[in-house]
Coordinates of C-alpha atoms and ligand atoms in Angstrom, one line a residue:
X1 CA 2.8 21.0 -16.0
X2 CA -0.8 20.4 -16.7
X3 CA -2.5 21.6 -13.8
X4 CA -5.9 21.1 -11.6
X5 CA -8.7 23.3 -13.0
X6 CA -11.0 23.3 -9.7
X7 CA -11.1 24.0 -6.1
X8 CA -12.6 21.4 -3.6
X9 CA -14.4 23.7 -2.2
X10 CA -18.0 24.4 -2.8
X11 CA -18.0 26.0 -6.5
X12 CA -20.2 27.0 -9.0
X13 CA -19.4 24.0 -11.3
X14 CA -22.2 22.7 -13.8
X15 CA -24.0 20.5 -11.8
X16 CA -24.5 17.1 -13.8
X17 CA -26.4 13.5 -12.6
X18 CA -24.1 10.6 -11.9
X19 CA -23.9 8.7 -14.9
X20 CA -23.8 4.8 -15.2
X21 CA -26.7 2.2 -13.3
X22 CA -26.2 -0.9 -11.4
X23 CA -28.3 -3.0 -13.5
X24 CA -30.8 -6.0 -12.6
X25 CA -30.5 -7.6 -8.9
X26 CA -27.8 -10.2 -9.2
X27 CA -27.6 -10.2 -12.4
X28 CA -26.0 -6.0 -12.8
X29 CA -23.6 -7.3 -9.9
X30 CA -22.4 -10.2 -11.6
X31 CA -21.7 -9.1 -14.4
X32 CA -19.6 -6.6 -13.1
X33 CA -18.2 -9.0 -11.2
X34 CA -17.1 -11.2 -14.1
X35 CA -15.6 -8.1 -16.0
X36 CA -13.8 -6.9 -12.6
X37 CA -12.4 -10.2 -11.6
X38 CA -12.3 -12.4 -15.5
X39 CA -13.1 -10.7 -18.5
X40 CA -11.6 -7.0 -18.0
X41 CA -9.1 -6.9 -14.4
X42 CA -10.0 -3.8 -12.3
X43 CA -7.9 -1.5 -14.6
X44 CA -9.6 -2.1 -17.6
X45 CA -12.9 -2.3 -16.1
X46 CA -13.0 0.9 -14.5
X47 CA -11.1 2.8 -17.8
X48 CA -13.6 1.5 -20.1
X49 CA -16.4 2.8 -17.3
X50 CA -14.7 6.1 -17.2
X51 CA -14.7 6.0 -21.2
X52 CA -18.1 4.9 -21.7
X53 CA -19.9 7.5 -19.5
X54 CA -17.1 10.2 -20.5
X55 CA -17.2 10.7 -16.7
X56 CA -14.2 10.1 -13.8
X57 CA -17.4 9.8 -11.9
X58 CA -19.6 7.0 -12.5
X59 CA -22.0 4.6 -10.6
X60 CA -21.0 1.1 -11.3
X61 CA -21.0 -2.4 -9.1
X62 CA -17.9 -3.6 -7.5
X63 CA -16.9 -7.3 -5.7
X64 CA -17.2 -9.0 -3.7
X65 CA -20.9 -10.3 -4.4
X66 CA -22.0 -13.3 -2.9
X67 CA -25.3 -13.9 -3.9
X68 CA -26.4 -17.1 -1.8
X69 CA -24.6 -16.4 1.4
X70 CA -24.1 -13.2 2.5
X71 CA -25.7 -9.8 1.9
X72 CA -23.3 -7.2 0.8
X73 CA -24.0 -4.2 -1.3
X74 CA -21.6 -4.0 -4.5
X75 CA -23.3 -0.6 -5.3
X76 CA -20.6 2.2 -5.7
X77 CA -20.0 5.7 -7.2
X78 CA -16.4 5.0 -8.7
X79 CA -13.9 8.0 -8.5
X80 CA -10.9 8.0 -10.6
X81 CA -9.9 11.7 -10.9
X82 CA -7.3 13.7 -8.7
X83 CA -9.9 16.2 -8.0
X84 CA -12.6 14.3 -6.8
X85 CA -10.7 11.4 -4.7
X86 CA -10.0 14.1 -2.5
X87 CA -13.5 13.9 -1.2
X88 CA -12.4 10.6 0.2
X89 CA -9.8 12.3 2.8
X90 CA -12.4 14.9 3.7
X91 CA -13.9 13.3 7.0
X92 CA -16.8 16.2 7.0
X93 CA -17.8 14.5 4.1
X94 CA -17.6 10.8 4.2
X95 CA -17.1 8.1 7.0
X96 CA -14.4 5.7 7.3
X97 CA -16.5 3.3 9.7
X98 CA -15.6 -0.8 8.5
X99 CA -15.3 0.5 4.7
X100 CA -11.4 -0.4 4.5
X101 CA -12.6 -2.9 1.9
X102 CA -15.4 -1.7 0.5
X103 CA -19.1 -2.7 2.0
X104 CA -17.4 -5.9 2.5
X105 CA -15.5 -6.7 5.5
X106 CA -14.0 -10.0 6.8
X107 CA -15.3 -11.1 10.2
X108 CA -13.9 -9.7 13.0
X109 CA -13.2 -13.1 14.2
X110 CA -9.8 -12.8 12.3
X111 CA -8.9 -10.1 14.9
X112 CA -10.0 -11.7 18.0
X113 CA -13.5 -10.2 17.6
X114 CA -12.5 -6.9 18.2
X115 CA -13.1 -4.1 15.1
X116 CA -9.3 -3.2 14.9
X117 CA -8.2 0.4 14.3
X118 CA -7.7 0.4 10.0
X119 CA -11.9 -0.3 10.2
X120 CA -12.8 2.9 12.7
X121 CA -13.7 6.3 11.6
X122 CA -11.9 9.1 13.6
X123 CA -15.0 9.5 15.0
X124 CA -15.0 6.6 17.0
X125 CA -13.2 7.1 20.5
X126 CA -11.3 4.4 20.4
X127 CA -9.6 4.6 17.4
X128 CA -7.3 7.9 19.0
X129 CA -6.6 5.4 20.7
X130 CA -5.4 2.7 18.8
X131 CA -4.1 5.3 16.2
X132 CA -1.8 7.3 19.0
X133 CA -0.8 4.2 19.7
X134 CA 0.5 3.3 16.4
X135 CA 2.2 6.7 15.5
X136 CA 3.9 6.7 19.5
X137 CA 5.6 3.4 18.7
X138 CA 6.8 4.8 15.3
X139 CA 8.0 7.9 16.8
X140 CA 10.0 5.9 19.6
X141 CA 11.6 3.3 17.1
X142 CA 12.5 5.3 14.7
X143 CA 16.6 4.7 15.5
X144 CA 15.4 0.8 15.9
X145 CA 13.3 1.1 12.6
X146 CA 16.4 2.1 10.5
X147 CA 19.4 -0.3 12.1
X148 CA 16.7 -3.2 12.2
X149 CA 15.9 -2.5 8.4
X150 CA 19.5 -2.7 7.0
X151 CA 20.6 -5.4 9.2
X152 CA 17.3 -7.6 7.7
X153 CA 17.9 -5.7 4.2
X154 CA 21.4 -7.1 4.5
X155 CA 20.7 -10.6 5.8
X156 CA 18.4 -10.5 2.1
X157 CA 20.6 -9.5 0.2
X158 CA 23.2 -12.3 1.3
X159 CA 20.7 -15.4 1.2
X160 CA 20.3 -13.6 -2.7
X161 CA 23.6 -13.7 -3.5
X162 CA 24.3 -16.9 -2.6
X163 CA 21.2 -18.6 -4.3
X164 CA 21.9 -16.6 -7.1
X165 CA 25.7 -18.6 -7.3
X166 CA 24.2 -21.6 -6.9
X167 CA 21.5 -21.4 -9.1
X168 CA 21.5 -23.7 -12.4
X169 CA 19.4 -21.5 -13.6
X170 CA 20.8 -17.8 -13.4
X171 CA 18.0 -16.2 -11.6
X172 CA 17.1 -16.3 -7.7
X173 CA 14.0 -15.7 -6.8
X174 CA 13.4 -12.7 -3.8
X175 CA 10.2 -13.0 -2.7
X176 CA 10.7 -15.2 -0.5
X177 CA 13.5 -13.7 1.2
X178 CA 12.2 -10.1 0.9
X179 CA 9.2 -11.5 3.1
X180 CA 11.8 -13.2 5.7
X181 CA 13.4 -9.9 6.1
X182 CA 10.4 -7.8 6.5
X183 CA 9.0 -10.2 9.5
X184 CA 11.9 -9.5 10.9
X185 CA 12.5 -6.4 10.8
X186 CA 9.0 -5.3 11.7
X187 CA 8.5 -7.8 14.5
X188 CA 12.1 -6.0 16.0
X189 CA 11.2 -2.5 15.1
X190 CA 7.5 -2.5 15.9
X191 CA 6.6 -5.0 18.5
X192 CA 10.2 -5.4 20.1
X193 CA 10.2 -9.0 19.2
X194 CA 12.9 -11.3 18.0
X195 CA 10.8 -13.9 15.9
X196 CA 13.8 -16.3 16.9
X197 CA 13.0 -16.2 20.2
X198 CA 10.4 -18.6 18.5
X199 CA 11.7 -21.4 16.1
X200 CA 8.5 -22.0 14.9
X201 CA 7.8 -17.9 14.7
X202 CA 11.1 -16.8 13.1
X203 CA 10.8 -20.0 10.6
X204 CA 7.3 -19.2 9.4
X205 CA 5.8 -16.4 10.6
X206 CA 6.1 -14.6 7.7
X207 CA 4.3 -17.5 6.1
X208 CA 1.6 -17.4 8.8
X209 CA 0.9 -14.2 8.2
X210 CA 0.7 -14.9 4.4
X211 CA -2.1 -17.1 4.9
X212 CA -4.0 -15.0 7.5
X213 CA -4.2 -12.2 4.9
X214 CA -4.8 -14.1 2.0
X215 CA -7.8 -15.4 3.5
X216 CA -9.0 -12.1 4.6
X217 CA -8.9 -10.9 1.3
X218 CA -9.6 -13.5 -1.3
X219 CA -13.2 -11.9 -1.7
X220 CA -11.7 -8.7 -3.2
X221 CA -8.5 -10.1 -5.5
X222 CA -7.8 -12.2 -8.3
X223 CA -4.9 -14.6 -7.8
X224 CA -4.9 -15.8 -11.2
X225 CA -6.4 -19.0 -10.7
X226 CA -7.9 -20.6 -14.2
X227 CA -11.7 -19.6 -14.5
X228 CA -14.2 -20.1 -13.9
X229 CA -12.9 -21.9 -10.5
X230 CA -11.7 -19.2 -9.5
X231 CA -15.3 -17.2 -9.6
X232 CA -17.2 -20.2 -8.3
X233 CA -14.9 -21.3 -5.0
X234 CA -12.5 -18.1 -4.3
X235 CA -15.2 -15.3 -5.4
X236 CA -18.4 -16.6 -4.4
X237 CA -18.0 -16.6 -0.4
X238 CA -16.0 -16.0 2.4
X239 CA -13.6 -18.4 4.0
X240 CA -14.1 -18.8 7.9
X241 CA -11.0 -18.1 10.4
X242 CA -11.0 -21.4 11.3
X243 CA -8.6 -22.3 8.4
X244 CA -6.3 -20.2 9.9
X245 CA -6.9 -20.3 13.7
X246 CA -3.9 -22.3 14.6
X247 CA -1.4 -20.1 13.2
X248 CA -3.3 -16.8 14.2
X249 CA -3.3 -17.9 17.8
X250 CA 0.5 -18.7 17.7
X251 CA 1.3 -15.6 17.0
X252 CA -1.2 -14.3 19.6
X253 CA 1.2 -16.2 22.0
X254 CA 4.2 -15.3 21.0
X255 CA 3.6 -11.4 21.0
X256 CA 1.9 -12.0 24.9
X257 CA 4.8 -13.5 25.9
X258 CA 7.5 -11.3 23.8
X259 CA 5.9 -7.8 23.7
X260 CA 5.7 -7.1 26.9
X261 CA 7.1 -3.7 25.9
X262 CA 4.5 -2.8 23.5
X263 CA 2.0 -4.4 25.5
X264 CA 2.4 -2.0 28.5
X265 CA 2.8 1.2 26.7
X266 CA -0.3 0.1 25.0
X267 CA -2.2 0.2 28.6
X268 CA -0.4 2.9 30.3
X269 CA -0.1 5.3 27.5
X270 CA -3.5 4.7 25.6
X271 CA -5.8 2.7 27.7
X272 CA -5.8 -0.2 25.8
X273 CA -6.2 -3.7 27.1
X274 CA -3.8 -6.3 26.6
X275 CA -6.2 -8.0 23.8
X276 CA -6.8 -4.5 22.4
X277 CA -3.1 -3.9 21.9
X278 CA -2.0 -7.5 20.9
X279 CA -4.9 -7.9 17.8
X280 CA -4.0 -3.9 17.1
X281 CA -0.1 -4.9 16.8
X282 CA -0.6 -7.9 15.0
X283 CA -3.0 -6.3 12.5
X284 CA -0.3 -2.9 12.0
X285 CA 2.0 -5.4 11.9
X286 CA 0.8 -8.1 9.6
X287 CA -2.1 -6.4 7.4
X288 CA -0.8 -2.8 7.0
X289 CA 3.2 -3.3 7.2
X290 CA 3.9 -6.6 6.0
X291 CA 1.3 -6.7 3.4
X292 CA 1.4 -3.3 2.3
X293 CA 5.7 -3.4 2.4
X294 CA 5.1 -7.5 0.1
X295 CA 3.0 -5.5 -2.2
X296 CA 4.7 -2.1 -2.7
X297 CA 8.3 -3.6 -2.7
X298 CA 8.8 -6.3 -5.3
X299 CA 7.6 -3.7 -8.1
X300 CA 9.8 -1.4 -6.4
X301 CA 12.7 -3.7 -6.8
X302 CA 11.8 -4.7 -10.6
X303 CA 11.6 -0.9 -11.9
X304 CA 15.1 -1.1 -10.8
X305 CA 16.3 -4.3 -12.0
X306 CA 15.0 -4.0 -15.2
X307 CA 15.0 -0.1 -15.8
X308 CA 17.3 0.0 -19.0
X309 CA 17.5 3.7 -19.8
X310 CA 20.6 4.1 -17.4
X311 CA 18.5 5.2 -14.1
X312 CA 20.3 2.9 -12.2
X313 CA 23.7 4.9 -12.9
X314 CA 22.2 8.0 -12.1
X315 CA 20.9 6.6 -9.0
X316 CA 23.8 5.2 -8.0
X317 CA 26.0 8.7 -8.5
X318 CA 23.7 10.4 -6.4
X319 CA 23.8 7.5 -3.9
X320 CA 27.8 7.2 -3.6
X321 CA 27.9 10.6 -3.6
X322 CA 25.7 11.3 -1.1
X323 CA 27.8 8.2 1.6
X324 CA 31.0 9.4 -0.1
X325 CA 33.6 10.3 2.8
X326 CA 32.0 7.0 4.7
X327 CA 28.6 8.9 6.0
X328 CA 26.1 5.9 6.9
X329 CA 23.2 5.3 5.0
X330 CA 20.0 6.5 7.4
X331 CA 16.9 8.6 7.6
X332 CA 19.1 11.6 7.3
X333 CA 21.1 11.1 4.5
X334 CA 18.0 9.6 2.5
X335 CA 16.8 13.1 2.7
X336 CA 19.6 14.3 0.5
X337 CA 18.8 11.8 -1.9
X338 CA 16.3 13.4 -4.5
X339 CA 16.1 10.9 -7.1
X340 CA 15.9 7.9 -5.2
X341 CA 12.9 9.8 -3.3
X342 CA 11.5 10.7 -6.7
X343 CA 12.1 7.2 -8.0
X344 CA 10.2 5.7 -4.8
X345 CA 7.4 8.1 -5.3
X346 CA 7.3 7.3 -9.1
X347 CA 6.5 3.9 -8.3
X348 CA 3.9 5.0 -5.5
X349 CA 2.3 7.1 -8.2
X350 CA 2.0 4.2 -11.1
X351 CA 1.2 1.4 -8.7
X352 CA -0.3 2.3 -5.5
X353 CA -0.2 -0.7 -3.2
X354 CA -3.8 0.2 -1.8
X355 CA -5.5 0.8 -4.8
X356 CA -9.2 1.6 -3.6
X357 CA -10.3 3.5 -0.8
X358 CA -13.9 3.9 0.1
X359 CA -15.7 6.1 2.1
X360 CA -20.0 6.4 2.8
X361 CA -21.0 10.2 2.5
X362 CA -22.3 11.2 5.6
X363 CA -25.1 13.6 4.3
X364 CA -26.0 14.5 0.7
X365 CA -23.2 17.1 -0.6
X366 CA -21.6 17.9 -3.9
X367 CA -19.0 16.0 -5.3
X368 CA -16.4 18.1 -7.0
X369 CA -14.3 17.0 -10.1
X370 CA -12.2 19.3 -12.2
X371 CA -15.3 20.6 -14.5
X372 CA -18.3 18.9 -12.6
X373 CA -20.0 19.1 -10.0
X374 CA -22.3 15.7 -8.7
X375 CA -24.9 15.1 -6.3
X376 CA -24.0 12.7 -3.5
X377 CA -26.7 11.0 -1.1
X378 CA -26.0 10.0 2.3
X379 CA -25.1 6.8 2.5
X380 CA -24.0 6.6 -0.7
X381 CA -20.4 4.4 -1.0
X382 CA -17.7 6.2 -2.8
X383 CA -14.9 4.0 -4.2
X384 CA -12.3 5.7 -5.7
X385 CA -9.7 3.8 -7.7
X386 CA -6.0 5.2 -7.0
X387 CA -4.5 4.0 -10.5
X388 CA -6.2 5.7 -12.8
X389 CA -6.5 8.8 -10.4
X390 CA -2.7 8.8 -10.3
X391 CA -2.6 9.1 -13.8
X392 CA -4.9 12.0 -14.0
X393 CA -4.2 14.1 -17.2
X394 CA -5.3 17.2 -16.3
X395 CA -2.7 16.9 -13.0
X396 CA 0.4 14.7 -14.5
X397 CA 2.7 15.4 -17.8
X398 CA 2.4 12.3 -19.9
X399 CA 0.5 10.5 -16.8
X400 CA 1.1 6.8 -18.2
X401 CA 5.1 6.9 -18.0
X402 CA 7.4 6.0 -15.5
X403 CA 9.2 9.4 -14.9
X404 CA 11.8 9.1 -12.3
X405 CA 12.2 12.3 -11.4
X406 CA 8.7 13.3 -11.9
X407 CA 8.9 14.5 -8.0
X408 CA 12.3 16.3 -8.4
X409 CA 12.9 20.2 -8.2
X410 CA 10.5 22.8 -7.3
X411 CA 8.2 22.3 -9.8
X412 CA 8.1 18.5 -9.1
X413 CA 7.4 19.0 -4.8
X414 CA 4.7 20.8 -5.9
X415 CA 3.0 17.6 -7.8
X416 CA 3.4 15.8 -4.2
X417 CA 0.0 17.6 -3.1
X418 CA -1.5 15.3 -5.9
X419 CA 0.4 12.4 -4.7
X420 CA -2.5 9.9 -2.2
X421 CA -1.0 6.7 -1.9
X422 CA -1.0 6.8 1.4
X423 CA -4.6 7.8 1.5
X424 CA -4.2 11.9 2.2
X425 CA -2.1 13.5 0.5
X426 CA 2.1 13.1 0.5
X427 CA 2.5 17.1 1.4
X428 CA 0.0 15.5 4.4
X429 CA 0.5 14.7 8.1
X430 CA -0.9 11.6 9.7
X431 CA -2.9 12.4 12.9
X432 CA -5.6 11.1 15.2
X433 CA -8.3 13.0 13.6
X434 CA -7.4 11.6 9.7
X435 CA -6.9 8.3 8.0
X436 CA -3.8 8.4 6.6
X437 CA -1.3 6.0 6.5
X438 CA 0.5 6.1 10.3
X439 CA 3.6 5.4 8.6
X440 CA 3.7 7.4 5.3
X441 CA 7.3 9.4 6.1
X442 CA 8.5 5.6 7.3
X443 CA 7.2 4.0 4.1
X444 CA 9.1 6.1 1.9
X445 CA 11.9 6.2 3.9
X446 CA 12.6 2.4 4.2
X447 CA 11.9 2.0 0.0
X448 CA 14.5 4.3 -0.3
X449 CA 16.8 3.1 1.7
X450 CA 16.4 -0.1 -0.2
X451 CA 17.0 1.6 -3.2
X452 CA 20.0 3.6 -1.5
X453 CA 21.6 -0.2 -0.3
X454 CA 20.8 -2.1 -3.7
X455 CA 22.9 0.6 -6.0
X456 CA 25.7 1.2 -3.3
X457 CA 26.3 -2.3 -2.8
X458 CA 26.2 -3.7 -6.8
X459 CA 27.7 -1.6 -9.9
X460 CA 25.3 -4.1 -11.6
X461 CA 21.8 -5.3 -10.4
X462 CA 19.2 -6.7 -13.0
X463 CA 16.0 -8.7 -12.6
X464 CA 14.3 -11.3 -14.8
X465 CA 11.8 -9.3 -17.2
X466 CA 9.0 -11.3 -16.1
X467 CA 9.6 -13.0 -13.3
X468 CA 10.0 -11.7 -9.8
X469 CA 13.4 -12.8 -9.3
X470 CA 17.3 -11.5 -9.7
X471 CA 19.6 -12.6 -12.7
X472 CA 22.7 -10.2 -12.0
X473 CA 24.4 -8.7 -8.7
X474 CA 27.7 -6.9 -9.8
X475 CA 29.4 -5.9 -6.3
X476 CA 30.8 -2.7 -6.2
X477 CA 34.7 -2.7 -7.0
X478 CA 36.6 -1.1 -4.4
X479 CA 37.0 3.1 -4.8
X480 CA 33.8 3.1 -6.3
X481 CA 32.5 5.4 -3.9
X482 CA 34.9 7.9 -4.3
X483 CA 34.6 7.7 -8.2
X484 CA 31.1 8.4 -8.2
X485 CA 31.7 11.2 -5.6
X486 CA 33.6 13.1 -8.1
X487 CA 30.9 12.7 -10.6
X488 CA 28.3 14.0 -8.0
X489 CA 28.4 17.2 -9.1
X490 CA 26.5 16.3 -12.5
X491 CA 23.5 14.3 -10.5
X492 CA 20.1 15.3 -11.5
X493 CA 19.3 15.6 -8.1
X494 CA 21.8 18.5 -7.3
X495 CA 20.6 21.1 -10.3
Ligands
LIG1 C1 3.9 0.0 1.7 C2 3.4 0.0 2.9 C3 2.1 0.7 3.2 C4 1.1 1.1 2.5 C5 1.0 1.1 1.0 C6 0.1 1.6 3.3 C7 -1.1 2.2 2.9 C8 -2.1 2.6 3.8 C9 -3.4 3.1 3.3 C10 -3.8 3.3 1.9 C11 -4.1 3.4 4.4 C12 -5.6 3.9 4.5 C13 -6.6 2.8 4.4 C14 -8.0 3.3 4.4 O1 -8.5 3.7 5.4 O2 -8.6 3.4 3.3 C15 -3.3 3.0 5.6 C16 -3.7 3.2 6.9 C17 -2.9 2.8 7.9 N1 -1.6 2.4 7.9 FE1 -0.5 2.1 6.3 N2 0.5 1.5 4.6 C18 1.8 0.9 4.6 C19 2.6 0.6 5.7 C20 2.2 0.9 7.0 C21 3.1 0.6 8.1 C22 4.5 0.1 8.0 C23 2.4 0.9 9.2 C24 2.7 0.9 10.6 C25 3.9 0.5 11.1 C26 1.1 1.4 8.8 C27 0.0 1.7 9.6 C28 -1.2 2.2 9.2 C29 -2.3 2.5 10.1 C30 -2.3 2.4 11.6 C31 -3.3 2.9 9.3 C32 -4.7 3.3 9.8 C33 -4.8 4.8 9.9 C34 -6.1 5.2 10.6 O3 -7.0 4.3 10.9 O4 -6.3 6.4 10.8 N3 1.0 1.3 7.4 N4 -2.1 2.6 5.1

């Protein structure tokens, strides 16, 4: 295993300037922009940075950049090493205050005018709150969490199957009803809600909530519009709530009215108004679980479905061997389960769903990557960019490929300190006085349950090679289980 050459404490590392410049007003920024968001895409252009400057640390521009309508400051010192990313969960050294984005952040109006919890720095009182809040309802639904999950993950995988018959085409797409069953599952598991208690809700909410992020975020991504339209009307400013209003305030409703629950545990336990805990739940619910869950899962599902170098057999012996004898398929047997966790994590590594975290030092200190040290301002914005971090040489064995068990073994648990998808690292333990993901442990759990319910249920599961949709779904012959029990003893995950 390559390993990490430097402490993160203070060392005596040569010290060496930040290389790379912003270039001209408007014109540096722009051009960065067009790289970032046309000419390059964000891996490319921050390699190629890296390469350039022969640096992981480097001062470059970043979008969103509106030049005509609103200030923002693109200005950033880009991180894309394991070593110095960590800066970025060391709250002595950086701030978390409205950075979730970058220096860019929607108006507040899309959360009822209230700053939300993802956009406040531990610092800020209020955020205990809102962040106590979060991990107490995790804690208490954990049995809801996993029995609404597969019900939803089954509903799924039944609407699949049947398209799939039908289909003219031999392939069913699962986007769409990957996003049904996560609405549902997260409105029961989280806010205590049946969306059909609302036609209207349960019909579209997912959809709803869809647009409500797009809009939010349309300054930061590319959706692969044809340029340059894209630049001049998605890039070059933000869209106002009021697109969105109707829907937003909908769901407003319908949690006042259905999450009483939530609502009061919110007051009583945490102090928070009724407003406070409403735009709070809809945001956990809708920005960090839905969206994060629509981004992290469909490339999830497609490492599966089109892995062809025979992980899904392996999976799928460890899997029927861990349920054989009829054990149900839960939090607790997931545990068992080291290649599927090592498979989820895998994908976590390659792809992180959040990709950039920022963080604005909050006094001039030393920036610390594996051989060099750099001199950080206050008030400087550090972006660091997750992919390429994840894929840091000097941490990871042949960092481009997709390893599945990568995390398995001894040797493997140890990589997890290096693992920050969820913004701290995975050996880490979300808290109050961190920003790390509320539900990391929950995160990883669901995915591999999902993986855990796709290879128990089909001796056969493939997905188109380019699109995100399923061609095959082989159901498991009867006895299976009990086959694959017997070969359990040769799983990778039980050397
Ligand atoms: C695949 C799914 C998810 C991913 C990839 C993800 C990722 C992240 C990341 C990267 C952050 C830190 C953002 C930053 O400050 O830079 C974060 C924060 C957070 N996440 Fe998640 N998350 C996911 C699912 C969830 C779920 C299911 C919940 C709750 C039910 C949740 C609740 C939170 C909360 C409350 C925070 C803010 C923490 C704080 O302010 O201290 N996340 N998440």
């Amino acid at each position: 295993m390559a390993m990490m050459a430097s402490s993160f404490a203070a060392s005596a590392l040569p010290l060496k300037t930040i290389p790379g410049s912003y270039g001209p007003p408007v014109i540096g920024p722009l051009k960065d922009r067009l790289d970032y968001f046309w000419f390059q895409g964000p891996e490319t252009f921050f390699r190629h940075r890296a390469t350039n400057h022969k640096s992981t640390v480097f001062r470059t521009n970043i979008p969103p950049t509106f030049p005509f309508f609103r200030r923002v400051d693109p200005r950033v010192i880009a991180v894309v090493d394991c070593a110095a990313f960590r800066a970025l969960f060391d709250l002595t050294l950086v701030e978390k205050k409205d950075v979730l984005v970058g220096d860019f952040m929607p108006s507040t109006s899309f959360t009822g005018d209230m700053r939300v919890v993802v956009y406040m720095d531990p610092s800020e009182q209020k955020h205990a709150a809102g962040k106590g809040f979060c991990l107490d309802l995790l804690k208490r639904s954990a049995g809801l969490w996993e029995s609404e999950f597969l019900s939803s993950a089954d509903v799924m995988l039944t609407v699949i199957e049947r398209d799939l018959t039908a289909s003219s085409s031999g392939s069913a797409g699962f986007l769409q009803p990957l996003q049904k069953c996560l609405f549902a599952f997260l409105c029961k598991s989280i806010a205590r809600t049946d969306p059909a208690a609302s036609p209207e809700v349960g019909e579209c909410g997912f959809l709803m909530l869809d647009k409500w992020l797009s809009l939010q975020l349309l300054p930061t991504v590319s959706i692969g519009v044809l340029q340059p339209l894209e630049e001049i009307f998605l890039h070059s400013f933000a869209y106002p709530f009021a697109l969105v209003k109707g829907d937003y305030q909908k769901l407003y409703s319908f949690m006042d009215k259905e999450a009483q629950e939530v609502i009061r545990i919110a007051g009583e336990g945490f102090g928070l108004t009724k407003e406070e805990a409403i735009h709070n739940i809809l945001f956990v619910l809708g920005f960090n679980a839905f969206g994060g869950f629509s981004v992290f899962l469909p490339g999830l599902i497609t490492t599966l479905g089109r892995d062809k170098t025979g992980l899904q057999d392996r999976l799928r012996a460890e899997v029927r061997g861990v349920l054989a004898g009829g054990r149900a398929l839960g939090f607790e047997t997931v545990r068992e389960m080291e290649l599927v966790r090592s498979t989820v994590q895998e994908v976590l590594r390659l792809n992180p769903p959040v990709y950039l975290q920022f963080g604005r030092a909050r006094r001039d200190f030393v920036l610390n990557s594996h051989e060099t040290a750099y001199q950080v301002m206050k008030g400087e914005l550090l972006c660091g960019y997750q992919t390429l971090a994840m894929r840091d040489p000097m941490v990871f064995d042949d960092p481009e490929a997709f390893v599945a068990d990568r995390f398995v073994g001894e040797k493997g648990r140890r990589l997890l300190d290096y693992l920050y998808w969820s913004n701290g690292p995975e050996t880490g333990q979300p808290t109050t006085a961190n920003k790390q993901c509320a539900a990391k442990d929950y995160v990883v759990a669901t995915a591999c349950m999902l993986v855990a319910e796709i290879v128990r249920r089909y001796d056969d599961f493939r997905c188109d090679d380019s699109a995100l949709s399923i061609t095959k779904l082989e159901k498991a012959k009867e006895g299976t289980e009990a086959q694959a029990a017997s070969v359990e003893a040769g799983r990778p995950g039980s050397r």
